PDB file of C-alpha atoms in Angstrom:
ATOM      1  CA  UNK A   1      -4.759   6.725   3.095  1.00  0.00           C
ATOM      2  CA  UNK A   2      -3.135  10.263   3.391  1.00  0.00           C
ATOM      3  CA  UNK A   3      -3.197  11.080  -0.222  1.00  0.00           C
ATOM      4  CA  UNK A   4       0.060  12.008  -2.040  1.00  0.00           C
ATOM      5  CA  UNK A   5      -1.492  15.448  -2.969  1.00  0.00           C
ATOM      6  CA  UNK A   6      -1.984  16.525   0.438  1.00  0.00           C
ATOM      7  CA  UNK A   7       0.860  18.649   1.955  1.00  0.00           C
ATOM      8  CA  UNK A   8       2.861  16.586   4.523  1.00  0.00           C
ATOM      9  CA  UNK A   9       2.362  19.208   7.303  1.00  0.00           C
ATOM     10  CA  UNK A  10      -1.273  18.156   7.530  1.00  0.00           C
ATOM     11  CA  UNK A  11      -0.373  14.568   8.253  1.00  0.00           C
ATOM     12  CA  UNK A  12      -0.001  14.616  11.943  1.00  0.00           C
ATOM     13  CA  UNK A  13      -3.388  16.152  12.562  1.00  0.00           C
ATOM     14  CA  UNK A  14      -5.109  13.953   9.916  1.00  0.00           C
ATOM     15  CA  UNK A  15      -3.389  10.978  11.607  1.00  0.00           C
ATOM     16  CA  UNK A  16      -4.909  11.885  15.034  1.00  0.00           C
ATOM     17  CA  UNK A  17      -8.304  12.485  13.713  1.00  0.00           C
ATOM     18  CA  UNK A  18      -8.590   9.373  11.699  1.00  0.00           C
ATOM     19  CA  UNK A  19      -7.316   7.361  14.787  1.00  0.00           C
ATOM     20  CA  UNK A  20     -10.090   9.089  16.798  1.00  0.00           C
ATOM     21  CA  UNK A  21     -12.500   8.167  14.419  1.00  0.00           C
ATOM     22  CA  UNK A  22     -11.710   4.440  14.878  1.00  0.00           C
ATOM     23  CA  UNK A  23      -9.716   3.309  11.812  1.00  0.00           C
ATOM     24  CA  UNK A  24      -7.395   0.388  12.166  1.00  0.00           C
ATOM     25  CA  UNK A  25      -4.678   1.486   9.617  1.00  0.00           C
ATOM     26  CA  UNK A  26      -3.476   4.683   8.075  1.00  0.00           C
ATOM     27  CA  UNK A  27      -1.549   4.217   4.738  1.00  0.00           C
ATOM     28  CA  UNK A  28       0.997   6.779   3.275  1.00  0.00           C
ATOM     29  CA  UNK A  29       2.158   6.878  -0.124  1.00  0.00           C
ATOM     30  CA  UNK A  30       5.591   7.149  -1.812  1.00  0.00           C
ATOM     31  CA  UNK A  31       5.531   8.206  -5.325  1.00  0.00           C
ATOM     32  CA  UNK A  32       8.458   9.880  -7.001  1.00  0.00           C
ATOM     33  CA  UNK A  33       8.460  13.717  -6.254  1.00  0.00           C
ATOM     34  CA  UNK A  34       5.809  13.613  -3.564  1.00  0.00           C
ATOM     35  CA  UNK A  35       6.348  12.604  -0.079  1.00  0.00           C
ATOM     36  CA  UNK A  36       9.039  10.075   1.277  1.00  0.00           C
ATOM     37  CA  UNK A  37       7.122   6.946   2.550  1.00  0.00           C
ATOM     38  CA  UNK A  38       9.266   5.992   5.424  1.00  0.00           C
ATOM     39  CA  UNK A  39       9.516   9.603   6.779  1.00  0.00           C
ATOM     40  CA  UNK A  40       5.718   9.995   6.424  1.00  0.00           C
ATOM     41  CA  UNK A  41       5.153   6.795   8.342  1.00  0.00           C
ATOM     42  CA  UNK A  42       7.517   8.022  10.932  1.00  0.00           C
ATOM     43  CA  UNK A  43       5.231  11.197  11.250  1.00  0.00           C
ATOM     44  CA  UNK A  44       2.060   9.439  11.383  1.00  0.00           C
ATOM     45  CA  UNK A  45       3.482   6.835  13.859  1.00  0.00           C
ATOM     46  CA  UNK A  46       4.617   9.594  16.249  1.00  0.00           C
ATOM     47  CA  UNK A  47       1.323  11.402  15.900  1.00  0.00           C
ATOM     48  CA  UNK A  48      -0.805   8.492  16.931  1.00  0.00           C
ATOM     49  CA  UNK A  49      -1.074   5.830  19.771  1.00  0.00           C
ATOM     50  CA  UNK A  50      -2.819   2.711  18.346  1.00  0.00           C
ATOM     51  CA  UNK A  51      -3.369   2.547  14.624  1.00  0.00           C
ATOM     52  CA  UNK A  52      -1.017   0.583  12.258  1.00  0.00           C
ATOM     53  CA  UNK A  53       0.555   2.600   9.548  1.00  0.00           C
ATOM     54  CA  UNK A  54       1.232   1.190   6.140  1.00  0.00           C
ATOM     55  CA  UNK A  55       3.823   2.209   3.665  1.00  0.00           C
ATOM     56  CA  UNK A  56       2.275   2.025   0.140  1.00  0.00           C
ATOM     57  CA  UNK A  57       4.637   1.530  -1.427  1.00  0.00           C
ATOM     58  CA  UNK A  58       8.660   1.734  -1.247  1.00  0.00           C
ATOM     59  CA  UNK A  59       9.731   1.306  -4.866  1.00  0.00           C
ATOM     60  CA  UNK A  60      12.468  -1.245  -4.726  1.00  0.00           C
ATOM     61  CA  UNK A  61      14.745   0.411  -7.211  1.00  0.00           C
ATOM     62  CA  UNK A  62      15.007   3.662  -5.115  1.00  0.00           C
ATOM     63  CA  UNK A  63      16.766   2.072  -2.118  1.00  0.00           C
ATOM     64  CA  UNK A  64      19.283  -0.574  -1.238  1.00  0.00           C
ATOM     65  CA  UNK A  65      17.667  -3.332   0.710  1.00  0.00           C
ATOM     66  CA  UNK A  66      20.094  -2.816   3.407  1.00  0.00           C
ATOM     67  CA  UNK A  67      18.981   0.695   3.930  1.00  0.00           C
ATOM     68  CA  UNK A  68      15.316  -0.016   3.519  1.00  0.00           C
ATOM     69  CA  UNK A  69      15.783  -2.816   6.228  1.00  0.00           C
ATOM     70  CA  UNK A  70      17.477  -0.461   8.479  1.00  0.00           C
ATOM     71  CA  UNK A  71      14.715   2.250   8.235  1.00  0.00           C
ATOM     72  CA  UNK A  72      12.049  -0.089   8.790  1.00  0.00           C
ATOM     73  CA  UNK A  73      13.611  -1.739  11.659  1.00  0.00           C
ATOM     74  CA  UNK A  74      14.013   1.707  13.403  1.00  0.00           C
ATOM     75  CA  UNK A  75      10.415   2.355  13.011  1.00  0.00           C
ATOM     76  CA  UNK A  76       9.355  -1.311  14.294  1.00  0.00           C
ATOM     77  CA  UNK A  77      11.613  -0.970  17.215  1.00  0.00           C
ATOM     78  CA  UNK A  78      10.194   2.311  18.333  1.00  0.00           C
ATOM     79  CA  UNK A  79       6.646   1.379  17.358  1.00  0.00           C
ATOM     80  CA  UNK A  80       6.331  -2.344  17.802  1.00  0.00           C
ATOM     81  CA  UNK A  81       3.369  -4.062  16.102  1.00  0.00           C
ATOM     82  CA  UNK A  82       2.195  -0.795  14.376  1.00  0.00           C
ATOM     83  CA  UNK A  83       4.124  -1.017  11.039  1.00  0.00           C
ATOM     84  CA  UNK A  84       3.331  -2.597   7.511  1.00  0.00           C
ATOM     85  CA  UNK A  85       5.962  -2.290   4.866  1.00  0.00           C
ATOM     86  CA  UNK A  86       4.891  -2.278   1.168  1.00  0.00           C
ATOM     87  CA  UNK A  87       7.436  -2.731  -1.439  1.00  0.00           C
ATOM     88  CA  UNK A  88       6.840  -2.644  -5.199  1.00  0.00           C
ATOM     89  CA  UNK A  89       8.376  -2.371  -8.640  1.00  0.00           C
ATOM     90  CA  UNK A  90       7.848   1.387  -8.763  1.00  0.00           C
ATOM     91  CA  UNK A  91       6.672   3.120 -11.964  1.00  0.00           C
ATOM     92  CA  UNK A  92       9.086   2.228 -14.746  1.00  0.00           C
ATOM     93  CA  UNK A  93       9.137   5.579 -16.423  1.00  0.00           C
ATOM     94  CA  UNK A  94       9.892   7.125 -12.853  1.00  0.00           C
ATOM     95  CA  UNK A  95      12.690   4.737 -12.139  1.00  0.00           C
ATOM     96  CA  UNK A  96      14.211   5.429 -15.557  1.00  0.00           C
ATOM     97  CA  UNK A  97      13.971   9.351 -14.957  1.00  0.00           C
ATOM     98  CA  UNK A  98      16.349   8.928 -11.831  1.00  0.00           C
ATOM     99  CA  UNK A  99      18.614   6.190 -13.517  1.00  0.00           C
ATOM    100  CA  UNK A 100      17.594   3.262 -11.474  1.00  0.00           C
ATOM    101  CA  UNK A 101      15.463   1.121 -13.568  1.00  0.00           C
ATOM    102  CA  UNK A 102      16.577  -2.543 -13.088  1.00  0.00           C
ATOM    103  CA  UNK A 103      17.391  -5.082 -15.891  1.00  0.00           C
ATOM    104  CA  UNK A 104      14.882  -7.423 -14.409  1.00  0.00           C
ATOM    105  CA  UNK A 105      11.956  -5.828 -12.328  1.00  0.00           C
ATOM    106  CA  UNK A 106      10.834  -9.187 -11.034  1.00  0.00           C
ATOM    107  CA  UNK A 107      14.398 -10.281  -9.941  1.00  0.00           C
ATOM    108  CA  UNK A 108      14.892  -6.929  -8.168  1.00  0.00           C
ATOM    109  CA  UNK A 109      11.685  -7.150  -6.262  1.00  0.00           C
ATOM    110  CA  UNK A 110      12.154 -10.894  -5.312  1.00  0.00           C
ATOM    111  CA  UNK A 111      15.673 -10.180  -4.154  1.00  0.00           C
ATOM    112  CA  UNK A 112      14.753  -6.980  -2.253  1.00  0.00           C
ATOM    113  CA  UNK A 113      11.814  -8.460  -0.412  1.00  0.00           C
ATOM    114  CA  UNK A 114      13.562 -11.756   0.646  1.00  0.00           C
ATOM    115  CA  UNK A 115      16.699  -9.622   1.822  1.00  0.00           C
ATOM    116  CA  UNK A 116      14.703  -7.135   3.662  1.00  0.00           C
ATOM    117  CA  UNK A 117      12.509  -9.866   5.374  1.00  0.00           C
ATOM    118  CA  UNK A 118      15.642 -11.695   6.364  1.00  0.00           C
ATOM    119  CA  UNK A 119      17.373  -8.790   7.601  1.00  0.00           C
ATOM    120  CA  UNK A 120      14.495  -7.768   9.633  1.00  0.00           C
ATOM    121  CA  UNK A 121      14.433 -11.345  11.237  1.00  0.00           C
ATOM    122  CA  UNK A 122      17.947 -10.841  12.508  1.00  0.00           C
ATOM    123  CA  UNK A 123      19.502 -12.753   9.777  1.00  0.00           C
ATOM    124  CA  UNK A 124      22.949 -12.139   8.136  1.00  0.00           C
ATOM    125  CA  UNK A 125      22.440 -11.857   4.456  1.00  0.00           C
ATOM    126  CA  UNK A 126      24.838 -13.089   1.817  1.00  0.00           C
ATOM    127  CA  UNK A 127      23.452 -12.686  -1.759  1.00  0.00           C
ATOM    128  CA  UNK A 128      25.091 -12.317  -5.051  1.00  0.00           C
ATOM    129  CA  UNK A 129      21.834 -12.119  -7.186  1.00  0.00           C
ATOM    130  CA  UNK A 130      20.864 -10.821 -10.424  1.00  0.00           C
ATOM    131  CA  UNK A 131      20.108  -7.208  -9.096  1.00  0.00           C
ATOM    132  CA  UNK A 132      21.145  -7.171  -5.435  1.00  0.00           C
ATOM    133  CA  UNK A 133      24.443  -7.933  -3.834  1.00  0.00           C
ATOM    134  CA  UNK A 134      24.918  -8.063  -0.044  1.00  0.00           C
ATOM    135  CA  UNK A 135      27.899  -9.384   1.429  1.00  0.00           C
ATOM    136  CA  UNK A 136      27.310 -10.540   5.010  1.00  0.00           C
ATOM    137  CA  UNK A 137      24.889  -7.723   5.903  1.00  0.00           C
ATOM    138  CA  UNK A 138      23.116  -7.950   9.272  1.00  0.00           C
ATOM    139  CA  UNK A 139      21.149  -5.460  11.544  1.00  0.00           C
ATOM    140  CA  UNK A 140      22.591  -4.514  14.977  1.00  0.00           C
ATOM    141  CA  UNK A 141      19.043  -3.593  16.349  1.00  0.00           C
ATOM    142  CA  UNK A 142      16.708  -5.949  14.372  1.00  0.00           C
ATOM    143  CA  UNK A 143      13.033  -5.385  15.754  1.00  0.00           C
ATOM    144  CA  UNK A 144      11.498  -7.633  18.343  1.00  0.00           C
ATOM    145  CA  UNK A 145       8.340  -7.669  16.406  1.00  0.00           C
ATOM    146  CA  UNK A 146       8.986  -8.262  12.936  1.00  0.00           C
ATOM    147  CA  UNK A 147       6.625  -6.217  10.596  1.00  0.00           C
ATOM    148  CA  UNK A 148       4.852  -7.610   7.786  1.00  0.00           C
ATOM    149  CA  UNK A 149       6.519  -7.000   4.388  1.00  0.00           C
ATOM    150  CA  UNK A 150       3.829  -6.779   1.520  1.00  0.00           C
ATOM    151  CA  UNK A 151       4.222  -6.554  -2.264  1.00  0.00           C
ATOM    152  CA  UNK A 152       2.523  -3.932  -3.979  1.00  0.00           C
ATOM    153  CA  UNK A 153       1.860  -5.380  -7.452  1.00  0.00           C
ATOM    154  CA  UNK A 154      -0.658  -5.914 -10.182  1.00  0.00           C
ATOM    155  CA  UNK A 155       0.424  -8.132 -13.001  1.00  0.00           C
ATOM    156  CA  UNK A 156       0.098 -11.873 -12.866  1.00  0.00           C
ATOM    157  CA  UNK A 157       3.769 -12.741 -12.687  1.00  0.00           C
ATOM    158  CA  UNK A 158       4.353 -10.290  -9.806  1.00  0.00           C
ATOM    159  CA  UNK A 159       1.262 -11.644  -7.927  1.00  0.00           C
ATOM    160  CA  UNK A 160       2.732 -15.176  -8.227  1.00  0.00           C
ATOM    161  CA  UNK A 161       6.067 -13.689  -6.737  1.00  0.00           C
ATOM    162  CA  UNK A 162       4.245 -11.989  -3.945  1.00  0.00           C
ATOM    163  CA  UNK A 163       2.847 -15.255  -3.055  1.00  0.00           C
ATOM    164  CA  UNK A 164       6.097 -16.988  -2.902  1.00  0.00           C
ATOM    165  CA  UNK A 165       8.291 -14.127  -1.035  1.00  0.00           C
ATOM    166  CA  UNK A 166       5.904 -11.689   0.774  1.00  0.00           C
ATOM    167  CA  UNK A 167       3.717 -11.748   3.697  1.00  0.00           C
ATOM    168  CA  UNK A 168       0.941 -10.394   1.678  1.00  0.00           C
ATOM    169  CA  UNK A 169      -0.113  -8.272  -1.272  1.00  0.00           C
ATOM    170  CA  UNK A 170      -1.441  -4.769  -1.761  1.00  0.00           C
ATOM    171  CA  UNK A 171      -3.617  -4.378  -4.895  1.00  0.00           C
ATOM    172  CA  UNK A 172      -3.960  -0.933  -6.588  1.00  0.00           C
ATOM    173  CA  UNK A 173      -7.079   1.223  -6.688  1.00  0.00           C
ATOM    174  CA  UNK A 174      -9.729   0.056  -9.176  1.00  0.00           C
ATOM    175  CA  UNK A 175      -9.850  -3.535  -8.504  1.00  0.00           C
ATOM    176  CA  UNK A 176     -13.141  -4.888  -7.187  1.00  0.00           C
ATOM    177  CA  UNK A 177     -14.573  -7.896  -5.644  1.00  0.00           C
ATOM    178  CA  UNK A 178     -14.680  -9.722  -9.106  1.00  0.00           C
ATOM    179  CA  UNK A 179     -10.781  -9.281  -9.296  1.00  0.00           C
ATOM    180  CA  UNK A 180     -10.024 -10.641  -5.756  1.00  0.00           C
ATOM    181  CA  UNK A 181     -10.572 -14.165  -6.496  1.00  0.00           C
ATOM    182  CA  UNK A 182      -8.075 -14.227  -9.344  1.00  0.00           C
ATOM    183  CA  UNK A 183      -5.583 -12.249  -7.024  1.00  0.00           C
ATOM    184  CA  UNK A 184      -5.989 -14.860  -4.465  1.00  0.00           C
ATOM    185  CA  UNK A 185      -5.436 -17.643  -7.104  1.00  0.00           C
ATOM    186  CA  UNK A 186      -2.243 -16.143  -8.513  1.00  0.00           C
ATOM    187  CA  UNK A 187      -0.826 -15.595  -5.079  1.00  0.00           C
ATOM    188  CA  UNK A 188      -1.786 -19.159  -3.997  1.00  0.00           C
ATOM    189  CA  UNK A 189      -0.021 -20.406  -7.293  1.00  0.00           C
ATOM    190  CA  UNK A 190       3.130 -18.652  -5.973  1.00  0.00           C
ATOM    191  CA  UNK A 191       2.888 -20.483  -2.758  1.00  0.00           C
ATOM    192  CA  UNK A 192       0.803 -18.175  -0.500  1.00  0.00           C
ATOM    193  CA  UNK A 193      -0.704 -19.964   2.562  1.00  0.00           C
ATOM    194  CA  UNK A 194      -3.717 -19.023   4.488  1.00  0.00           C
ATOM    195  CA  UNK A 195      -2.125 -16.147   6.473  1.00  0.00           C
ATOM    196  CA  UNK A 196      -1.087 -14.370   3.267  1.00  0.00           C
ATOM    197  CA  UNK A 197      -2.760 -11.067   3.706  1.00  0.00           C
ATOM    198  CA  UNK A 198      -4.627  -9.113   0.849  1.00  0.00           C
ATOM    199  CA  UNK A 199      -4.964  -5.275   1.176  1.00  0.00           C
ATOM    200  CA  UNK A 200      -7.126  -3.374  -1.442  1.00  0.00           C
ATOM    201  CA  UNK A 201      -6.889   0.213  -2.106  1.00  0.00           C
ATOM    202  CA  UNK A 202      -9.956   1.995  -3.379  1.00  0.00           C
ATOM    203  CA  UNK A 203     -10.993   5.442  -4.429  1.00  0.00           C
ATOM    204  CA  UNK A 204     -13.677   6.634  -2.233  1.00  0.00           C
ATOM    205  CA  UNK A 205     -16.228   9.303  -2.362  1.00  0.00           C
ATOM    206  CA  UNK A 206     -19.305   9.423  -0.145  1.00  0.00           C
ATOM    207  CA  UNK A 207     -22.202  11.653  -0.559  1.00  0.00           C
ATOM    208  CA  UNK A 208     -25.879  11.644  -1.141  1.00  0.00           C
ATOM    209  CA  UNK A 209     -25.892  13.636  -4.643  1.00  0.00           C
ATOM    210  CA  UNK A 210     -24.924  10.560  -7.096  1.00  0.00           C
ATOM    211  CA  UNK A 211     -24.093  13.139 -10.002  1.00  0.00           C
ATOM    212  CA  UNK A 212     -21.767  15.114  -7.644  1.00  0.00           C
ATOM    213  CA  UNK A 213     -20.054  11.680  -6.473  1.00  0.00           C
ATOM    214  CA  UNK A 214     -19.631  10.684 -10.168  1.00  0.00           C
ATOM    215  CA  UNK A 215     -18.270  14.107 -11.212  1.00  0.00           C
ATOM    216  CA  UNK A 216     -15.747  14.135  -8.177  1.00  0.00           C
ATOM    217  CA  UNK A 217     -14.578  10.487  -8.985  1.00  0.00           C
ATOM    218  CA  UNK A 218     -14.553  11.025 -12.859  1.00  0.00           C
ATOM    219  CA  UNK A 219     -10.842  12.294 -13.359  1.00  0.00           C
ATOM    220  CA  UNK A 220      -9.450   9.757 -11.007  1.00  0.00           C
ATOM    221  CA  UNK A 221     -11.357   6.630 -12.565  1.00  0.00           C
ATOM    222  CA  UNK A 222     -10.701   7.978 -16.113  1.00  0.00           C
ATOM    223  CA  UNK A 223      -6.906   8.073 -15.579  1.00  0.00           C
ATOM    224  CA  UNK A 224      -6.857   5.018 -13.511  1.00  0.00           C
ATOM    225  CA  UNK A 225      -8.796   2.979 -16.000  1.00  0.00           C
ATOM    226  CA  UNK A 226      -6.181   3.726 -18.828  1.00  0.00           C
ATOM    227  CA  UNK A 227      -3.524   2.656 -16.497  1.00  0.00           C
ATOM    228  CA  UNK A 228      -5.080  -0.743 -15.729  1.00  0.00           C
ATOM    229  CA  UNK A 229      -6.292  -1.111 -19.301  1.00  0.00           C
ATOM    230  CA  UNK A 230      -9.891  -1.418 -18.499  1.00  0.00           C
ATOM    231  CA  UNK A 231     -13.030   0.951 -19.335  1.00  0.00           C
ATOM    232  CA  UNK A 232     -13.570   3.707 -16.896  1.00  0.00           C
ATOM    233  CA  UNK A 233     -16.941   2.099 -15.939  1.00  0.00           C
ATOM    234  CA  UNK A 234     -15.032  -1.028 -14.787  1.00  0.00           C
ATOM    235  CA  UNK A 235     -12.704   0.916 -12.406  1.00  0.00           C
ATOM    236  CA  UNK A 236     -14.238  -0.232  -8.875  1.00  0.00           C
ATOM    237  CA  UNK A 237     -14.789   2.527  -6.402  1.00  0.00           C
ATOM    238  CA  UNK A 238     -16.219   2.652  -2.738  1.00  0.00           C
ATOM    239  CA  UNK A 239     -18.817   5.289  -3.332  1.00  0.00           C
ATOM    240  CA  UNK A 240     -22.300   6.795  -3.277  1.00  0.00           C
ATOM    241  CA  UNK A 241     -24.468   7.322  -0.035  1.00  0.00           C
ATOM    242  CA  UNK A 242     -22.837   5.973   3.152  1.00  0.00           C
ATOM    243  CA  UNK A 243     -24.989   2.824   2.957  1.00  0.00           C
ATOM    244  CA  UNK A 244     -23.854   2.173  -0.736  1.00  0.00           C
ATOM    245  CA  UNK A 245     -20.240   2.819   0.198  1.00  0.00           C
ATOM    246  CA  UNK A 246     -20.469   0.709   3.292  1.00  0.00           C
ATOM    247  CA  UNK A 247     -21.893  -2.058   0.977  1.00  0.00           C
ATOM    248  CA  UNK A 248     -18.913  -1.801  -1.321  1.00  0.00           C
ATOM    249  CA  UNK A 249     -16.443  -2.325   1.557  1.00  0.00           C
ATOM    250  CA  UNK A 250     -18.398  -5.400   2.741  1.00  0.00           C
ATOM    251  CA  UNK A 251     -18.179  -6.874  -0.820  1.00  0.00           C
ATOM    252  CA  UNK A 252     -14.476  -6.485  -0.897  1.00  0.00           C
ATOM    253  CA  UNK A 253     -14.196  -8.043   2.478  1.00  0.00           C
ATOM    254  CA  UNK A 254     -16.504 -10.860   1.362  1.00  0.00           C
ATOM    255  CA  UNK A 255     -14.298 -11.483  -1.670  1.00  0.00           C
ATOM    256  CA  UNK A 256     -11.092 -11.923   0.224  1.00  0.00           C
ATOM    257  CA  UNK A 257      -9.753  -8.482   1.204  1.00  0.00           C
ATOM    258  CA  UNK A 258      -8.303  -8.444   4.788  1.00  0.00           C
ATOM    259  CA  UNK A 259      -7.874  -4.661   4.694  1.00  0.00           C
ATOM    260  CA  UNK A 260      -9.736  -2.033   2.687  1.00  0.00           C
ATOM    261  CA  UNK A 261      -7.673   1.200   2.216  1.00  0.00           C
ATOM    262  CA  UNK A 262      -9.831   4.267   1.467  1.00  0.00           C
ATOM    263  CA  UNK A 263      -8.421   6.895  -1.057  1.00  0.00           C
ATOM    264  CA  UNK A 264     -10.874   9.620  -0.379  1.00  0.00           C
ATOM    265  CA  UNK A 265     -11.409  12.256  -3.102  1.00  0.00           C
ATOM    266  CA  UNK A 266     -13.593  15.349  -2.832  1.00  0.00           C
ATOM    267  CA  UNK A 267     -13.931  17.853  -0.208  1.00  0.00           C
ATOM    268  CA  UNK A 268     -13.844  17.059   3.678  1.00  0.00           C
ATOM    269  CA  UNK A 269     -12.382  13.598   3.556  1.00  0.00           C
ATOM    270  CA  UNK A 270     -12.584  13.150   7.342  1.00  0.00           C
ATOM    271  CA  UNK A 271     -16.342  13.978   7.252  1.00  0.00           C
ATOM    272  CA  UNK A 272     -16.662  11.469   4.402  1.00  0.00           C
ATOM    273  CA  UNK A 273     -14.613   8.940   6.450  1.00  0.00           C
ATOM    274  CA  UNK A 274     -16.844   9.526   9.583  1.00  0.00           C
ATOM    275  CA  UNK A 275     -20.194   8.848   7.880  1.00  0.00           C
ATOM    276  CA  UNK A 276     -18.875   5.898   6.076  1.00  0.00           C
ATOM    277  CA  UNK A 277     -17.385   4.367   9.386  1.00  0.00           C
ATOM    278  CA  UNK A 278     -20.790   5.110  11.201  1.00  0.00           C
ATOM    279  CA  UNK A 279     -22.606   3.172   8.308  1.00  0.00           C
ATOM    280  CA  UNK A 280     -20.239   0.310   8.862  1.00  0.00           C
ATOM    281  CA  UNK A 281     -21.169   0.410  12.574  1.00  0.00           C
ATOM    282  CA  UNK A 282     -17.616   1.432  13.710  1.00  0.00           C
TER     283      UNK A 282
END
């Protein structure tokens, strides 16, 4: 992940170095007041040659599904097979602060994802929904390779919705192997098949000094634990020595994660990434 707190002008160089180290994906962030997710994805795609770039996540209330589909289609046409589009509810307080909080977040997310996916597949969309209205909208230049659209969600009803309408689900930081079985069960309840992907974000800090790693992670896991409603000690991280961090990645994979996105905290994130990838045999 290119962290939201890192200035956008550092993204091209970071993306190139991460690609050179051998990562499969680079994920960019869209949080209100930080960087734009679609524009950041365009920068990262333009700076690299091979890796996929994931948008994690575009808040559904901030854009018309028609505009979001247009932007995604443009990227997917220019960089075929290299885009993953994450869409989520957005933080309720942030959406209220800009006057776009929906009456029904679940309805808005479902109508947005289904509309965007249909448009990207070249369909003409007629929808008079609870939150979204599209009157015969179609893309002139739909992508030849349709990018996967994943739902960035956490709560049970949203996970079921993701299983029903999205190509996959993107799970927030703090969720460990013990959480993934329940995640898979909820998306399956919604109708997810075997091709439904599971992407997991994780706070990451790699170092040989256990106390230093703990101090570095503390402010992140403390705040995130409060948001998740769980004790700080139960906020899962990929952390410790390179061997320990690699074991954490493997545990997530063994529990159902198709993609693990490292949100690296602390100094020299690319050096941390390099040591972890080496320990993973990459």
